[in-house]
Amino acid sequence: NIFERKQEARNPFLKLIEVGEDDVDPAKWGVNWPRQYDGYLRTSEPTATKYGGSQVGPEGSMPPQKADRDPWLRRIFAGYLFAVDYRDRRGHAFMLHDQEVTKRNVPGGKKQSGNCLHCHASVMPLYRRLGAEALPHGTPQEQVQRGLEAVAGMDYWDAHQMLTEITGKAHPVSCVDCHDPATMELRVTRPAFLAGMRRLAASDAPVPHLPSVEQWRRGSRSAPYDPNVDGTRQEMRSYVCGQCHVEYYCGKGMTIFFPWDRGLKAEEIEATYDGMTVQDRRFKDWTHAETGVEVLKAQHPEFEVWSQGIHARSGVACADCHMPYKREGALKVSEHWVRSPLLQIPRACATCHPYGEKELETRVEAIQDRHFALLTRAGEAAVAMLDALVAVRKGYDEAGWQEALEKDPEVRRLGELQRAAQWRLDFVAAENSMGFHAPQELARLLAESIDLSRQAEIGALRLLARSPTPAAAPGQNSKASPADPPIQPRSYCRRNP
Amino acid sequence: NIFERKQEARNPFLKLIEVGEDDVDPAKWGVNWPRQYDGYLRTSEPTATKYGGSQVGPEGSMPPQKADRDPWLRRIFAGYLFAVDYRDRRGHAFMLHDQEVTKRNVPGGKKQSGNCLHCHASVMPLYRRLGAEALPHGTPQEQVQRGLEAVAGMDYWDAHQMLTEITGKAHPVSCVDCHDPATMELRVTRPAFLAGMRRLAASDAPVPHLPSVEQWRRGSRSAPYDPNVDGTRQEMRSYVCGQCHVEYYCGKGMTIFFPWDRGLKAEEIEATYDGMTVQDRRFKDWTHAETGVEVLKAQHPEFEVWSQGIHARSGVACADCHMPYKREGALKVSEHWVRSPLLQIPRACATCHPYGEKELETRVEAIQDRHFALLTRAGEAAVAMLDALVAVRKGYDEAGWQEALEKDPEVRRLGELQRAAQWRLDFVAAENSMGFHAPQELARLLAESIDLSRQAEIGALRLLARSPTPAAAPGQNSKASPADPPIQPRSYCRRNP
Amino acid sequence: MALSALAGAFTGLGAFTFHYAGGFGYLGSDPATCAQCHLMNDPFDSWRKGPHHAVATCSDCHLPSPFVPKYLAKARNGYHHSMGFTLQPPAPDDPGARTVFPEPIRIKDFNSQVLQDNCLRCHGEFTHGIVRGSTGADHAVRCVHCHDAVGHGARR
Ligand SMILES: [Ca+2]
Ligand SMILES: [Ca+2]
């Protein structure tokens, strides 16, 4: 056949040694796949772009506190561990180390549960071990789930120690977390992701960027949606990242979960949390120290935000940009030095966008600069809101304020506004692409956040004006003026079901 | 030279009859180019898309008032003609008729000058005639400019009548406005566009989407930038539309101009207006009836907004989407039925985006729905601002309010906030793509508008709280609290010079 | 002049490359000769699936049509191809690798014009009204502005 191409004859996956489910040490895999291993190792190198990368100083130093650039972060996180220590992310090689040293998680502090390991360590052997002990006759999947729950009930450091005992040494994300050791096919392992996707598929939230979910929905639904069974190869190239780069809840006393029951949009996630009850109260992450309002915390919703962008819609996966193919001889290998695409524009972008490197960089910068200016504006609005709420609170004693927050409709409304405004702002700020993954959607969320913050400020001023001595009569002021517009934080969500 | 390409020798257009500069009647051109003429004629057909097209009812009826869908428009235009009659646009065939029948321009009302004809009629013969009379020895360009000025000084209806006398019948935009009758090459004719581009080129505003301007800037600059000389063919495919689909000022007593001296962004245009002085006062379009604040009016800035989008940056011209090529028998021709690309997606979009028609439509809808929700939110914020300012004004008598607006820093600041908030909102609302031409940029402007409106509302509440009887002592309240944040409406602009 | 350029091309073809590329096969019109170079595999694969597969080969689009310019262009391109292929480091994406040409490969002005001329060679009649003789660099209708997917599939 004259069309036959001169392919590299040798099998790219000629295995020199066998690897298995318990091989969390990447060095062993590196014997078979040295190119990928080389890239993987390099995630320990510091890199920097205008807004991304890991802006670290000399060897051994930590990335800067996020609040150094965005001081308003300290205000919105008042009373929460993120006000204490919250740094820029950096390469995968550091994930376990950074979790061990963060002040959010001090040994003996009993602040965190084993949940945290879900995304910072090659943790599956621990889940399997504990699951097998608890459910010796369960299916592997049942055992993993049970193991997950067991780890959730442990103190972080106990779980960490047990993992170390099982695997010899605890490792950050490793080959086995994304690859089936038998076939090297991509696969997802993390139970919270599997459960989250099951619930997302079962919902009716539109996910045009995930064709296999839409396909599953049209089918018999006899078995729940399973990324490893139903996902397309292109989807898997994002799913492996979606195991960790997502919004989650993993507070003590609960098993980690991804809140996708109603969809992946910020409002849909908010609705999921708002619909949850913990000890007879509406779900909260913490109580804001300055205002006493029960608020939510958003973490790195890259997968969710990517889902709202035009790239996802066009079938472009995380790995297309963050692990682009590179050429080694006649072979194409995936760059396993996972990092900012702006450090590798020709491969990451120019295969699809045939422009020069400088031009592509400028395009991203235009998006990011616009975004950053808006983010800062939203942060300032949030600070103004907090100042105003604090001023209102001054007129109450502690018990009076608690009561007002629960029973006085006007004060209550202030709390709702803060919760909604802060959720949107945090959701955008915690996302790591500085606007790039979905520029218009993120600008919309910031606009809403600004509006809600300012409305809270206005509400606070009205309250101050109306009841000059609120402390004296905190419960009196309880008829909401009919002129008050409804909060409608979810209007967009409802318009586009 | 053997590399020399075989240029097409024969003239592509076999002309049956000659056409010249004074032939404003397209029927004559239609003899030579019946395909384009057919398309041109069809601009009289009603069409409709979700947000665009001309949503007209039965034959002969007018498009709906914009305020029917967006009632807040009436509030922001209080005291201006746009509150009286402001409808959806429709096809080119109607441009002159719609200008004749709008209540903004009633015969005998002496409201409008001949300026209006610049973009609604095939008006060049009128400029030339008056210019030749005034400057018999001037260059053609000088004569056109002088003619333009003469027409600016005339009442609309007088100018209209004179045009009718010269050309037999006044026509809407016609072939001669975009085509050189000798060669059929594209060219621009409108003096306000030529002058606007000259000033834009002379500025240092970055215009990466207009390579010929950047090229001209690198050159000797001995002759001013001239689209007809310097523009590339691809640029001309947008310039012809930029003759009209732009923000302008054409009030009585001034010659029409396009405010591009500092660039094409909303803030840059605002800065241009703010820097202008008319009769010793800062430039204004009108005085807002409810608040007495001097404000600006934005009109259809399609060219400016397109300039901020990714399509312009990628060299995609207005004509690419609004006049796509179509197959007619054995020939490819440009669709002269200028209309919404959503009515012709396969040709307008799918050559570049190889997806199905439904998919492309949904992508646009996702952008437009997000945008519309945000636009409505910004409109509501503007109304709340106006209500608050009106409440403050109540405490003053007429003269006191005037004085406060000029001298009391806090009241003055309210006025500045209204002007800036309203300018951004109007700029976005007057743009006709419902967000599509530059989604992130327009969302940013709406976010800023919301912020400024709400800040004005807050400022108003503070004023009300501080001076319970302001009418009694309007001038007293004149120390701005140092806690007041600066307005910074132009911060984005400054960040990205 | 044509001859000396041809000669230049042959000197440029390193022995290995020349052999690898199938020797004189390079001078033919068979797409398989282009695809002998793994760098050409992607366009080759998608060309096989595209609508032009049946009507146009690589050289129909990428080489000038009259005999002499064709072989001159081949010489010129052959020189670039083989030099590039021989001197390009095997792992051009390795940090610090000194590359001879950027990857992904980008068409350059010279070949861009060849391409445009070839579009018009086949579609000139049909596009006559829109092209109006303006095929040169600055003021031309560039076919690939809209049809960049035409030879071998969409980039995006
Ligand atoms: Ca969370
Ligand atoms: Ca205007």
mmCIF file of N, CA, C and O in Angstrom, chain A residues 341-417:
data_model
loop_
_atom_site.group_PDB
_atom_site.id
_atom_site.type_symbol
_atom_site.label_atom_id
_atom_site.label_comp_id
_atom_site.label_asym_id
_atom_site.label_seq_id
_atom_site.Cartn_x
_atom_site.Cartn_y
_atom_site.Cartn_z
ATOM 1 N N PRO A 341 -0.001 27.533 29.725
ATOM 2 C CA PRO A 341 0.186 27.453 28.266
ATOM 3 C C PRO A 341 0.969 28.648 27.725
ATOM 4 O O PRO A 341 1.545 28.566 26.641
ATOM 5 N N LEU A 342 0.984 29.734 28.472
ATOM 6 C CA LEU A 342 1.675 30.918 27.971
ATOM 7 C C LEU A 342 3.183 30.707 27.950
ATOM 8 O O LEU A 342 3.919 31.510 27.390
ATOM 9 N N LEU A 343 3.631 29.649 28.575
ATOM 10 C CA LEU A 343 5.057 29.330 28.539
ATOM 11 C C LEU A 343 5.384 28.434 27.347
ATOM 12 O O LEU A 343 6.531 28.042 27.160
ATOM 13 N N GLN A 344 4.388 28.078 26.569
ATOM 14 C CA GLN A 344 4.588 27.151 25.461
ATOM 15 C C GLN A 344 3.562 27.427 24.358
ATOM 16 O O GLN A 344 2.923 26.506 23.840
ATOM 17 N N ILE A 345 3.442 28.711 24.033
ATOM 18 C CA ILE A 345 2.391 29.141 23.111
ATOM 19 C C ILE A 345 2.401 28.441 21.748
ATOM 20 O O ILE A 345 1.342 28.049 21.257
ATOM 21 N N PRO A 346 3.557 28.269 21.118
ATOM 22 C CA PRO A 346 3.495 27.637 19.787
ATOM 23 C C PRO A 346 2.795 26.285 19.825
ATOM 24 O O PRO A 346 1.946 25.993 18.986
ATOM 25 N N ARG A 347 3.137 25.477 20.812
ATOM 26 C CA ARG A 347 2.504 24.164 20.853
ATOM 27 C C ARG A 347 1.102 24.214 21.427
ATOM 28 O O ARG A 347 0.205 23.503 20.990
ATOM 29 N N ALA A 348 0.906 25.068 22.437
ATOM 30 C CA ALA A 348 -0.370 25.056 23.143
ATOM 31 C C ALA A 348 -1.467 25.748 22.342
ATOM 32 O O ALA A 348 -2.626 25.365 22.428
ATOM 33 N N CYS A 349 -1.117 26.775 21.591
ATOM 34 C CA CYS A 349 -2.157 27.578 20.950
ATOM 35 C C CYS A 349 -2.048 27.576 19.431
ATOM 36 O O CYS A 349 -3.045 27.525 18.721
ATOM 37 N N ALA A 350 -0.809 27.655 18.929
ATOM 38 C CA ALA A 350 -0.653 27.942 17.504
ATOM 39 C C ALA A 350 -1.062 26.794 16.600
ATOM 40 O O ALA A 350 -1.278 26.997 15.407
ATOM 41 N N THR A 351 -1.204 25.592 17.139
ATOM 42 C CA THR A 351 -1.721 24.527 16.279
ATOM 43 C C THR A 351 -3.139 24.854 15.842
ATOM 44 O O THR A 351 -3.565 24.466 14.773
ATOM 45 N N CYS A 352 -3.871 25.551 16.687
ATOM 46 C CA CYS A 352 -5.237 25.931 16.324
ATOM 47 C C CYS A 352 -5.328 27.372 15.835
ATOM 48 O O CYS A 352 -6.172 27.695 15.008
ATOM 49 N N HIS A 353 -4.511 28.234 16.384
ATOM 50 C CA HIS A 353 -4.581 29.660 16.021
ATOM 51 C C HIS A 353 -3.284 30.061 15.337
ATOM 52 O O HIS A 353 -2.281 30.315 16.009
ATOM 53 N N PRO A 354 -3.292 30.122 14.016
ATOM 54 C CA PRO A 354 -2.037 30.301 13.286
ATOM 55 C C PRO A 354 -1.496 31.727 13.333
ATOM 56 O O PRO A 354 -1.336 32.365 12.302
ATOM 57 N N TYR A 355 -1.250 32.217 14.541
ATOM 58 C CA TYR A 355 -0.641 33.537 14.647
ATOM 59 C C TYR A 355 0.684 33.410 15.368
ATOM 60 O O TYR A 355 0.976 32.387 15.970
ATOM 61 N N GLY A 356 1.433 34.483 15.357
ATOM 62 C CA GLY A 356 2.727 34.477 16.018
ATOM 63 C C GLY A 356 2.578 34.407 17.533
ATOM 64 O O GLY A 356 1.526 34.689 18.096
ATOM 65 N N GLU A 357 3.678 34.057 18.170
ATOM 66 C CA GLU A 357 3.680 33.884 19.615
ATOM 67 C C GLU A 357 3.320 35.178 20.341
ATOM 68 O O GLU A 357 2.500 35.206 21.253
ATOM 69 N N LYS A 358 3.944 36.280 19.897
ATOM 70 C CA LYS A 358 3.711 37.569 20.532
ATOM 71 C C LYS A 358 2.242 37.976 20.408
ATOM 72 O O LYS A 358 1.626 38.464 21.348
ATOM 73 N N GLU A 359 1.703 37.783 19.229
ATOM 74 C CA GLU A 359 0.308 38.147 18.988
ATOM 75 C C GLU A 359 -0.617 37.354 19.908
ATOM 76 O O GLU A 359 -1.530 37.909 20.522
ATOM 77 N N LEU A 360 -0.382 36.073 20.033
ATOM 78 C CA LEU A 360 -1.245 35.259 20.899
ATOM 79 C C LEU A 360 -1.109 35.689 22.351
ATOM 80 O O LEU A 360 -2.094 35.773 23.091
ATOM 81 N N GLU A 361 0.109 35.977 22.743
ATOM 82 C CA GLU A 361 0.317 36.428 24.110
ATOM 83 C C GLU A 361 -0.470 37.715 24.369
ATOM 84 O O GLU A 361 -1.103 37.879 25.416
ATOM 85 N N THR A 362 -0.425 38.626 23.402
ATOM 86 C CA THR A 362 -1.129 39.901 23.571
ATOM 87 C C THR A 362 -2.639 39.690 23.651
ATOM 88 O O THR A 362 -3.337 40.401 24.369
ATOM 89 N N ARG A 363 -3.138 38.737 22.893
ATOM 90 C CA ARG A 363 -4.578 38.479 22.958
ATOM 91 C C ARG A 363 -4.988 38.014 24.344
ATOM 92 O O ARG A 363 -6.023 38.432 24.862
ATOM 93 N N VAL A 364 -4.198 37.129 24.906
ATOM 94 C CA VAL A 364 -4.516 36.656 26.254
ATOM 95 C C VAL A 364 -4.402 37.824 27.235
ATOM 96 O O VAL A 364 -5.254 38.017 28.109
ATOM 97 N N GLU A 365 -3.374 38.624 27.063
ATOM 98 C CA GLU A 365 -3.172 39.746 27.972
ATOM 99 C C GLU A 365 -4.342 40.719 27.922
ATOM 100 O O GLU A 365 -4.767 41.245 28.960
ATOM 101 N N ALA A 366 -4.861 40.963 26.731
ATOM 102 C CA ALA A 366 -6.007 41.875 26.616
ATOM 103 C C ALA A 366 -7.163 41.351 27.453
ATOM 104 O O ALA A 366 -7.822 42.105 28.184
ATOM 105 N N ILE A 367 -7.423 40.062 27.370
ATOM 106 C CA ILE A 367 -8.501 39.458 28.157
ATOM 107 C C ILE A 367 -8.182 39.546 29.648
ATOM 108 O O ILE A 367 -9.014 39.943 30.460
ATOM 109 N N GLN A 368 -6.961 39.208 30.008
ATOM 110 C CA GLN A 368 -6.608 39.148 31.432
ATOM 111 C C GLN A 368 -6.558 40.532 32.071
ATOM 112 O O GLN A 368 -6.972 40.696 33.221
ATOM 113 N N ASP A 369 -6.054 41.525 31.343
ATOM 114 C CA ASP A 369 -6.003 42.878 31.913
ATOM 115 C C ASP A 369 -7.406 43.408 32.180
ATOM 116 O O ASP A 369 -7.678 43.993 33.238
ATOM 117 N N ARG A 370 -8.290 43.237 31.205
ATOM 118 C CA ARG A 370 -9.678 43.645 31.390
ATOM 119 C C ARG A 370 -10.261 42.966 32.617
ATOM 120 O O ARG A 370 -10.938 43.575 33.426
ATOM 121 N N HIS A 371 -9.974 41.681 32.718
ATOM 122 C CA HIS A 371 -10.525 40.894 33.814
ATOM 123 C C HIS A 371 -9.979 41.357 35.153
ATOM 124 O O HIS A 371 -10.737 41.522 36.120
ATOM 125 N N PHE A 372 -8.697 41.574 35.208
ATOM 126 C CA PHE A 372 -8.091 41.949 36.481
ATOM 127 C C PHE A 372 -8.619 43.297 36.973
ATOM 128 O O PHE A 372 -8.877 43.480 38.168
ATOM 129 N N ALA A 373 -8.791 44.243 36.052
ATOM 130 C CA ALA A 373 -9.336 45.545 36.445
ATOM 131 C C ALA A 373 -10.728 45.375 37.051
ATOM 132 O O ALA A 373 -11.073 45.999 38.065
ATOM 133 N N LEU A 374 -11.521 44.505 36.458
ATOM 134 C CA LEU A 374 -12.875 44.286 36.945
ATOM 135 C C LEU A 374 -12.876 43.555 38.278
ATOM 136 O O LEU A 374 -13.684 43.846 39.172
ATOM 137 N N LEU A 375 -11.964 42.615 38.401
ATOM 138 C CA LEU A 375 -11.846 41.869 39.657
ATOM 139 C C LEU A 375 -11.514 42.824 40.800
ATOM 140 O O LEU A 375 -12.098 42.753 41.893
ATOM 141 N N THR A 376 -10.588 43.722 40.546
ATOM 142 C CA THR A 376 -10.202 44.685 41.566
ATOM 143 C C THR A 376 -11.389 45.574 41.937
ATOM 144 O O THR A 376 -11.639 45.857 43.116
ATOM 145 N N ARG A 377 -12.130 45.990 40.943
ATOM 146 C CA ARG A 377 -13.317 46.810 41.195
ATOM 147 C C ARG A 377 -14.310 46.057 42.072
ATOM 148 O O ARG A 377 -14.882 46.615 43.016
ATOM 149 N N ALA A 378 -14.491 44.784 41.770
ATOM 150 C CA ALA A 378 -15.436 43.987 42.557
ATOM 151 C C ALA A 378 -14.926 43.806 43.989
ATOM 152 O O ALA A 378 -15.707 43.799 44.944
ATOM 153 N N GLY A 379 -13.622 43.651 44.125
ATOM 154 C CA GLY A 379 -13.049 43.532 45.458
ATOM 155 C C GLY A 379 -13.290 44.795 46.271
ATOM 156 O O GLY A 379 -13.631 44.733 47.464
ATOM 157 N N GLU A 380 -13.152 45.954 45.622
ATOM 158 C CA GLU A 380 -13.389 47.208 46.335
ATOM 159 C C GLU A 380 -14.849 47.349 46.751
ATOM 160 O O GLU A 380 -15.150 47.820 47.852
ATOM 161 N N ALA A 381 -15.734 46.917 45.869
ATOM 162 C CA ALA A 381 -17.157 46.985 46.217
ATOM 163 C C ALA A 381 -17.447 46.086 47.418
ATOM 164 O O ALA A 381 -18.228 46.440 48.308
ATOM 165 N N ALA A 382 -16.787 44.923 47.456
ATOM 166 C CA ALA A 382 -17.018 43.999 48.579
ATOM 167 C C ALA A 382 -16.539 44.617 49.887
ATOM 168 O O ALA A 382 -17.199 44.492 50.927
ATOM 169 N N VAL A 383 -15.412 45.285 49.837
ATOM 170 C CA VAL A 383 -14.899 45.929 51.049
ATOM 171 C C VAL A 383 -15.866 47.014 51.520
ATOM 172 O O VAL A 383 -16.170 47.121 52.714
ATOM 173 N N ALA A 384 -16.378 47.794 50.584
ATOM 174 C CA ALA A 384 -17.340 48.838 50.953
ATOM 175 C C ALA A 384 -18.568 48.211 51.601
ATOM 176 O O ALA A 384 -19.117 48.730 52.583
ATOM 177 N N MET A 385 -19.014 47.087 51.057
ATOM 178 C CA MET A 385 -20.151 46.371 51.646
ATOM 179 C C MET A 385 -19.843 45.968 53.088
ATOM 180 O O MET A 385 -20.653 46.190 53.996
ATOM 181 N N LEU A 386 -18.676 45.384 53.289
ATOM 182 C CA LEU A 386 -18.345 44.923 54.637
ATOM 183 C C LEU A 386 -18.290 46.090 55.612
ATOM 184 O O LEU A 386 -18.816 46.012 56.733
ATOM 185 N N ASP A 387 -17.676 47.195 55.173
ATOM 186 C CA ASP A 387 -17.638 48.376 56.040
ATOM 187 C C ASP A 387 -19.048 48.790 56.452
ATOM 188 O O ASP A 387 -19.311 49.102 57.621
ATOM 189 N N ALA A 388 -19.935 48.797 55.483
ATOM 190 C CA ALA A 388 -21.299 49.257 55.762
ATOM 191 C C ALA A 388 -22.006 48.302 56.717
ATOM 192 O O ALA A 388 -22.709 48.721 57.642
ATOM 193 N N LEU A 389 -21.823 46.997 56.504
ATOM 194 C CA LEU A 389 -22.484 46.033 57.393
ATOM 195 C C LEU A 389 -21.925 46.123 58.809
ATOM 196 O O LEU A 389 -22.677 46.019 59.792
ATOM 197 N N VAL A 390 -20.628 46.319 58.889
ATOM 198 C CA VAL A 390 -20.017 46.458 60.207
ATOM 199 C C VAL A 390 -20.605 47.675 60.920
ATOM 200 O O VAL A 390 -20.896 47.621 62.126
ATOM 201 N N ALA A 391 -20.828 48.741 60.167
ATOM 202 C CA ALA A 391 -21.403 49.937 60.774
ATOM 203 C C ALA A 391 -22.806 49.654 61.308
ATOM 204 O O ALA A 391 -23.169 50.104 62.407
ATOM 205 N N VAL A 392 -23.582 48.907 60.563
ATOM 206 C CA VAL A 392 -24.924 48.563 61.038
ATOM 207 C C VAL A 392 -24.821 47.707 62.297
ATOM 208 O O VAL A 392 -25.528 47.928 63.285
ATOM 209 N N ARG A 393 -23.926 46.734 62.247
ATOM 210 C CA ARG A 393 -23.796 45.806 63.373
ATOM 211 C C ARG A 393 -23.470 46.542 64.668
ATOM 212 O O ARG A 393 -23.873 46.128 65.754
ATOM 213 N N LYS A 394 -22.695 47.630 64.535
ATOM 214 C CA LYS A 394 -22.283 48.399 65.714
ATOM 215 C C LYS A 394 -23.454 48.778 66.593
ATOM 216 O O LYS A 394 -23.328 48.881 67.814
ATOM 217 N N GLY A 395 -24.619 48.979 65.955
ATOM 218 C CA GLY A 395 -25.780 49.410 66.730
ATOM 219 C C GLY A 395 -26.435 48.299 67.544
ATOM 220 O O GLY A 395 -27.395 48.540 68.252
ATOM 221 N N TYR A 396 -25.925 47.095 67.416
ATOM 222 C CA TYR A 396 -26.552 45.954 68.104
ATOM 223 C C TYR A 396 -25.578 45.342 69.097
ATOM 224 O O TYR A 396 -24.363 45.403 68.905
ATOM 225 N N ASP A 397 -26.127 44.689 70.130
ATOM 226 C CA ASP A 397 -25.243 43.840 70.921
ATOM 227 C C ASP A 397 -25.221 42.466 70.265
ATOM 228 O O ASP A 397 -25.955 42.196 69.310
ATOM 229 N N GLU A 398 -24.392 41.583 70.763
ATOM 230 C CA GLU A 398 -24.158 40.320 70.074
ATOM 231 C C GLU A 398 -25.461 39.528 69.850
ATOM 232 O O GLU A 398 -25.763 39.102 68.735
ATOM 233 N N ALA A 399 -26.226 39.384 70.897
ATOM 234 C CA ALA A 399 -27.450 38.590 70.775
ATOM 235 C C ALA A 399 -28.462 39.297 69.885
ATOM 236 O O ALA A 399 -29.127 38.667 69.042
ATOM 237 N N GLY A 400 -28.531 40.597 70.028
ATOM 238 C CA GLY A 400 -29.466 41.359 69.204
ATOM 239 C C GLY A 400 -29.144 41.211 67.725
ATOM 240 O O GLY A 400 -30.034 41.058 66.884
ATOM 241 N N TRP A 401 -27.859 41.225 67.405
ATOM 242 C CA TRP A 401 -27.454 41.093 66.015
ATOM 243 C C TRP A 401 -27.802 39.709 65.472
ATOM 244 O O TRP A 401 -28.320 39.567 64.358
ATOM 245 N N GLN A 402 -27.540 38.684 66.280
ATOM 246 C CA GLN A 402 -27.905 37.334 65.856
ATOM 247 C C GLN A 402 -29.389 37.256 65.552
ATOM 248 O O GLN A 402 -29.810 36.702 64.534
ATOM 249 N N GLU A 403 -30.172 37.826 66.450
ATOM 250 C CA GLU A 403 -31.607 37.768 66.266
ATOM 251 C C GLU A 403 -32.026 38.537 65.019
ATOM 252 O O GLU A 403 -32.837 38.066 64.216
ATOM 253 N N ALA A 404 -31.438 39.721 64.861
ATOM 254 C CA ALA A 404 -31.784 40.536 63.699
ATOM 255 C C ALA A 404 -31.452 39.791 62.411
ATOM 256 O O ALA A 404 -32.232 39.771 61.452
ATOM 257 N N LEU A 405 -30.289 39.168 62.386
ATOM 258 C CA LEU A 405 -29.880 38.442 61.173
ATOM 259 C C LEU A 405 -30.873 37.330 60.837
ATOM 260 O O LEU A 405 -31.064 36.981 59.686
ATOM 261 N N GLU A 406 -31.498 36.782 61.870
ATOM 262 C CA GLU A 406 -32.432 35.693 61.593
ATOM 263 C C GLU A 406 -33.854 36.188 61.371
ATOM 264 O O GLU A 406 -34.579 35.638 60.557
ATOM 265 N N LYS A 407 -34.237 37.231 62.066
ATOM 266 C CA LYS A 407 -35.659 37.574 62.057
ATOM 267 C C LYS A 407 -36.007 38.902 61.404
ATOM 268 O O LYS A 407 -37.118 39.071 60.912
ATOM 269 N N ASP A 408 -35.126 39.864 61.466
ATOM 270 C CA ASP A 408 -35.458 41.162 60.866
ATOM 271 C C ASP A 408 -35.258 41.055 59.351
ATOM 272 O O ASP A 408 -34.137 40.885 58.868
ATOM 273 N N PRO A 409 -36.321 41.173 58.570
ATOM 274 C CA PRO A 409 -36.187 40.944 57.119
ATOM 275 C C PRO A 409 -35.152 41.834 56.466
ATOM 276 O O PRO A 409 -34.449 41.405 55.544
ATOM 277 N N GLU A 410 -35.048 43.066 56.945
ATOM 278 C CA GLU A 410 -34.094 43.955 56.284
ATOM 279 C C GLU A 410 -32.656 43.570 56.584
ATOM 280 O O GLU A 410 -31.791 43.605 55.713
ATOM 281 N N VAL A 411 -32.414 43.231 57.833
ATOM 282 C CA VAL A 411 -31.060 42.818 58.201
ATOM 283 C C VAL A 411 -30.731 41.480 57.527
ATOM 284 O O VAL A 411 -29.649 41.264 56.999
ATOM 285 N N ARG A 412 -31.712 40.614 57.553
ATOM 286 C CA ARG A 412 -31.558 39.314 56.918
ATOM 287 C C ARG A 412 -31.180 39.462 55.450
ATOM 288 O O ARG A 412 -30.322 38.750 54.925
ATOM 289 N N ARG A 413 -31.850 40.406 54.812
ATOM 290 C CA ARG A 413 -31.576 40.647 53.396
ATOM 291 C C ARG A 413 -30.120 41.071 53.198
ATOM 292 O O ARG A 413 -29.465 40.671 52.235
ATOM 293 N N LEU A 414 -29.624 41.882 54.124
ATOM 294 C CA LEU A 414 -28.212 42.270 54.028
ATOM 295 C C LEU A 414 -27.321 41.031 54.039
ATOM 296 O O LEU A 414 -26.362 40.914 53.273
ATOM 297 N N GLY A 415 -27.644 40.101 54.921
ATOM 298 C CA GLY A 415 -26.854 38.882 55.020
ATOM 299 C C GLY A 415 -26.915 38.074 53.733
ATOM 300 O O GLY A 415 -25.899 37.567 53.240
ATOM 301 N N GLU A 416 -28.117 37.985 53.169
ATOM 302 C CA GLU A 416 -28.262 37.250 51.904
ATOM 303 C C GLU A 416 -27.447 37.905 50.801
ATOM 304 O O GLU A 416 -26.814 37.235 49.986
ATOM 305 N N LEU A 417 -27.487 39.228 50.777
ATOM 306 C CA LEU A 417 -26.726 39.956 49.756
ATOM 307 C C LEU A 417 -25.234 39.694 49.935
ATOM 308 O O LEU A 417 -24.517 39.458 48.964
#
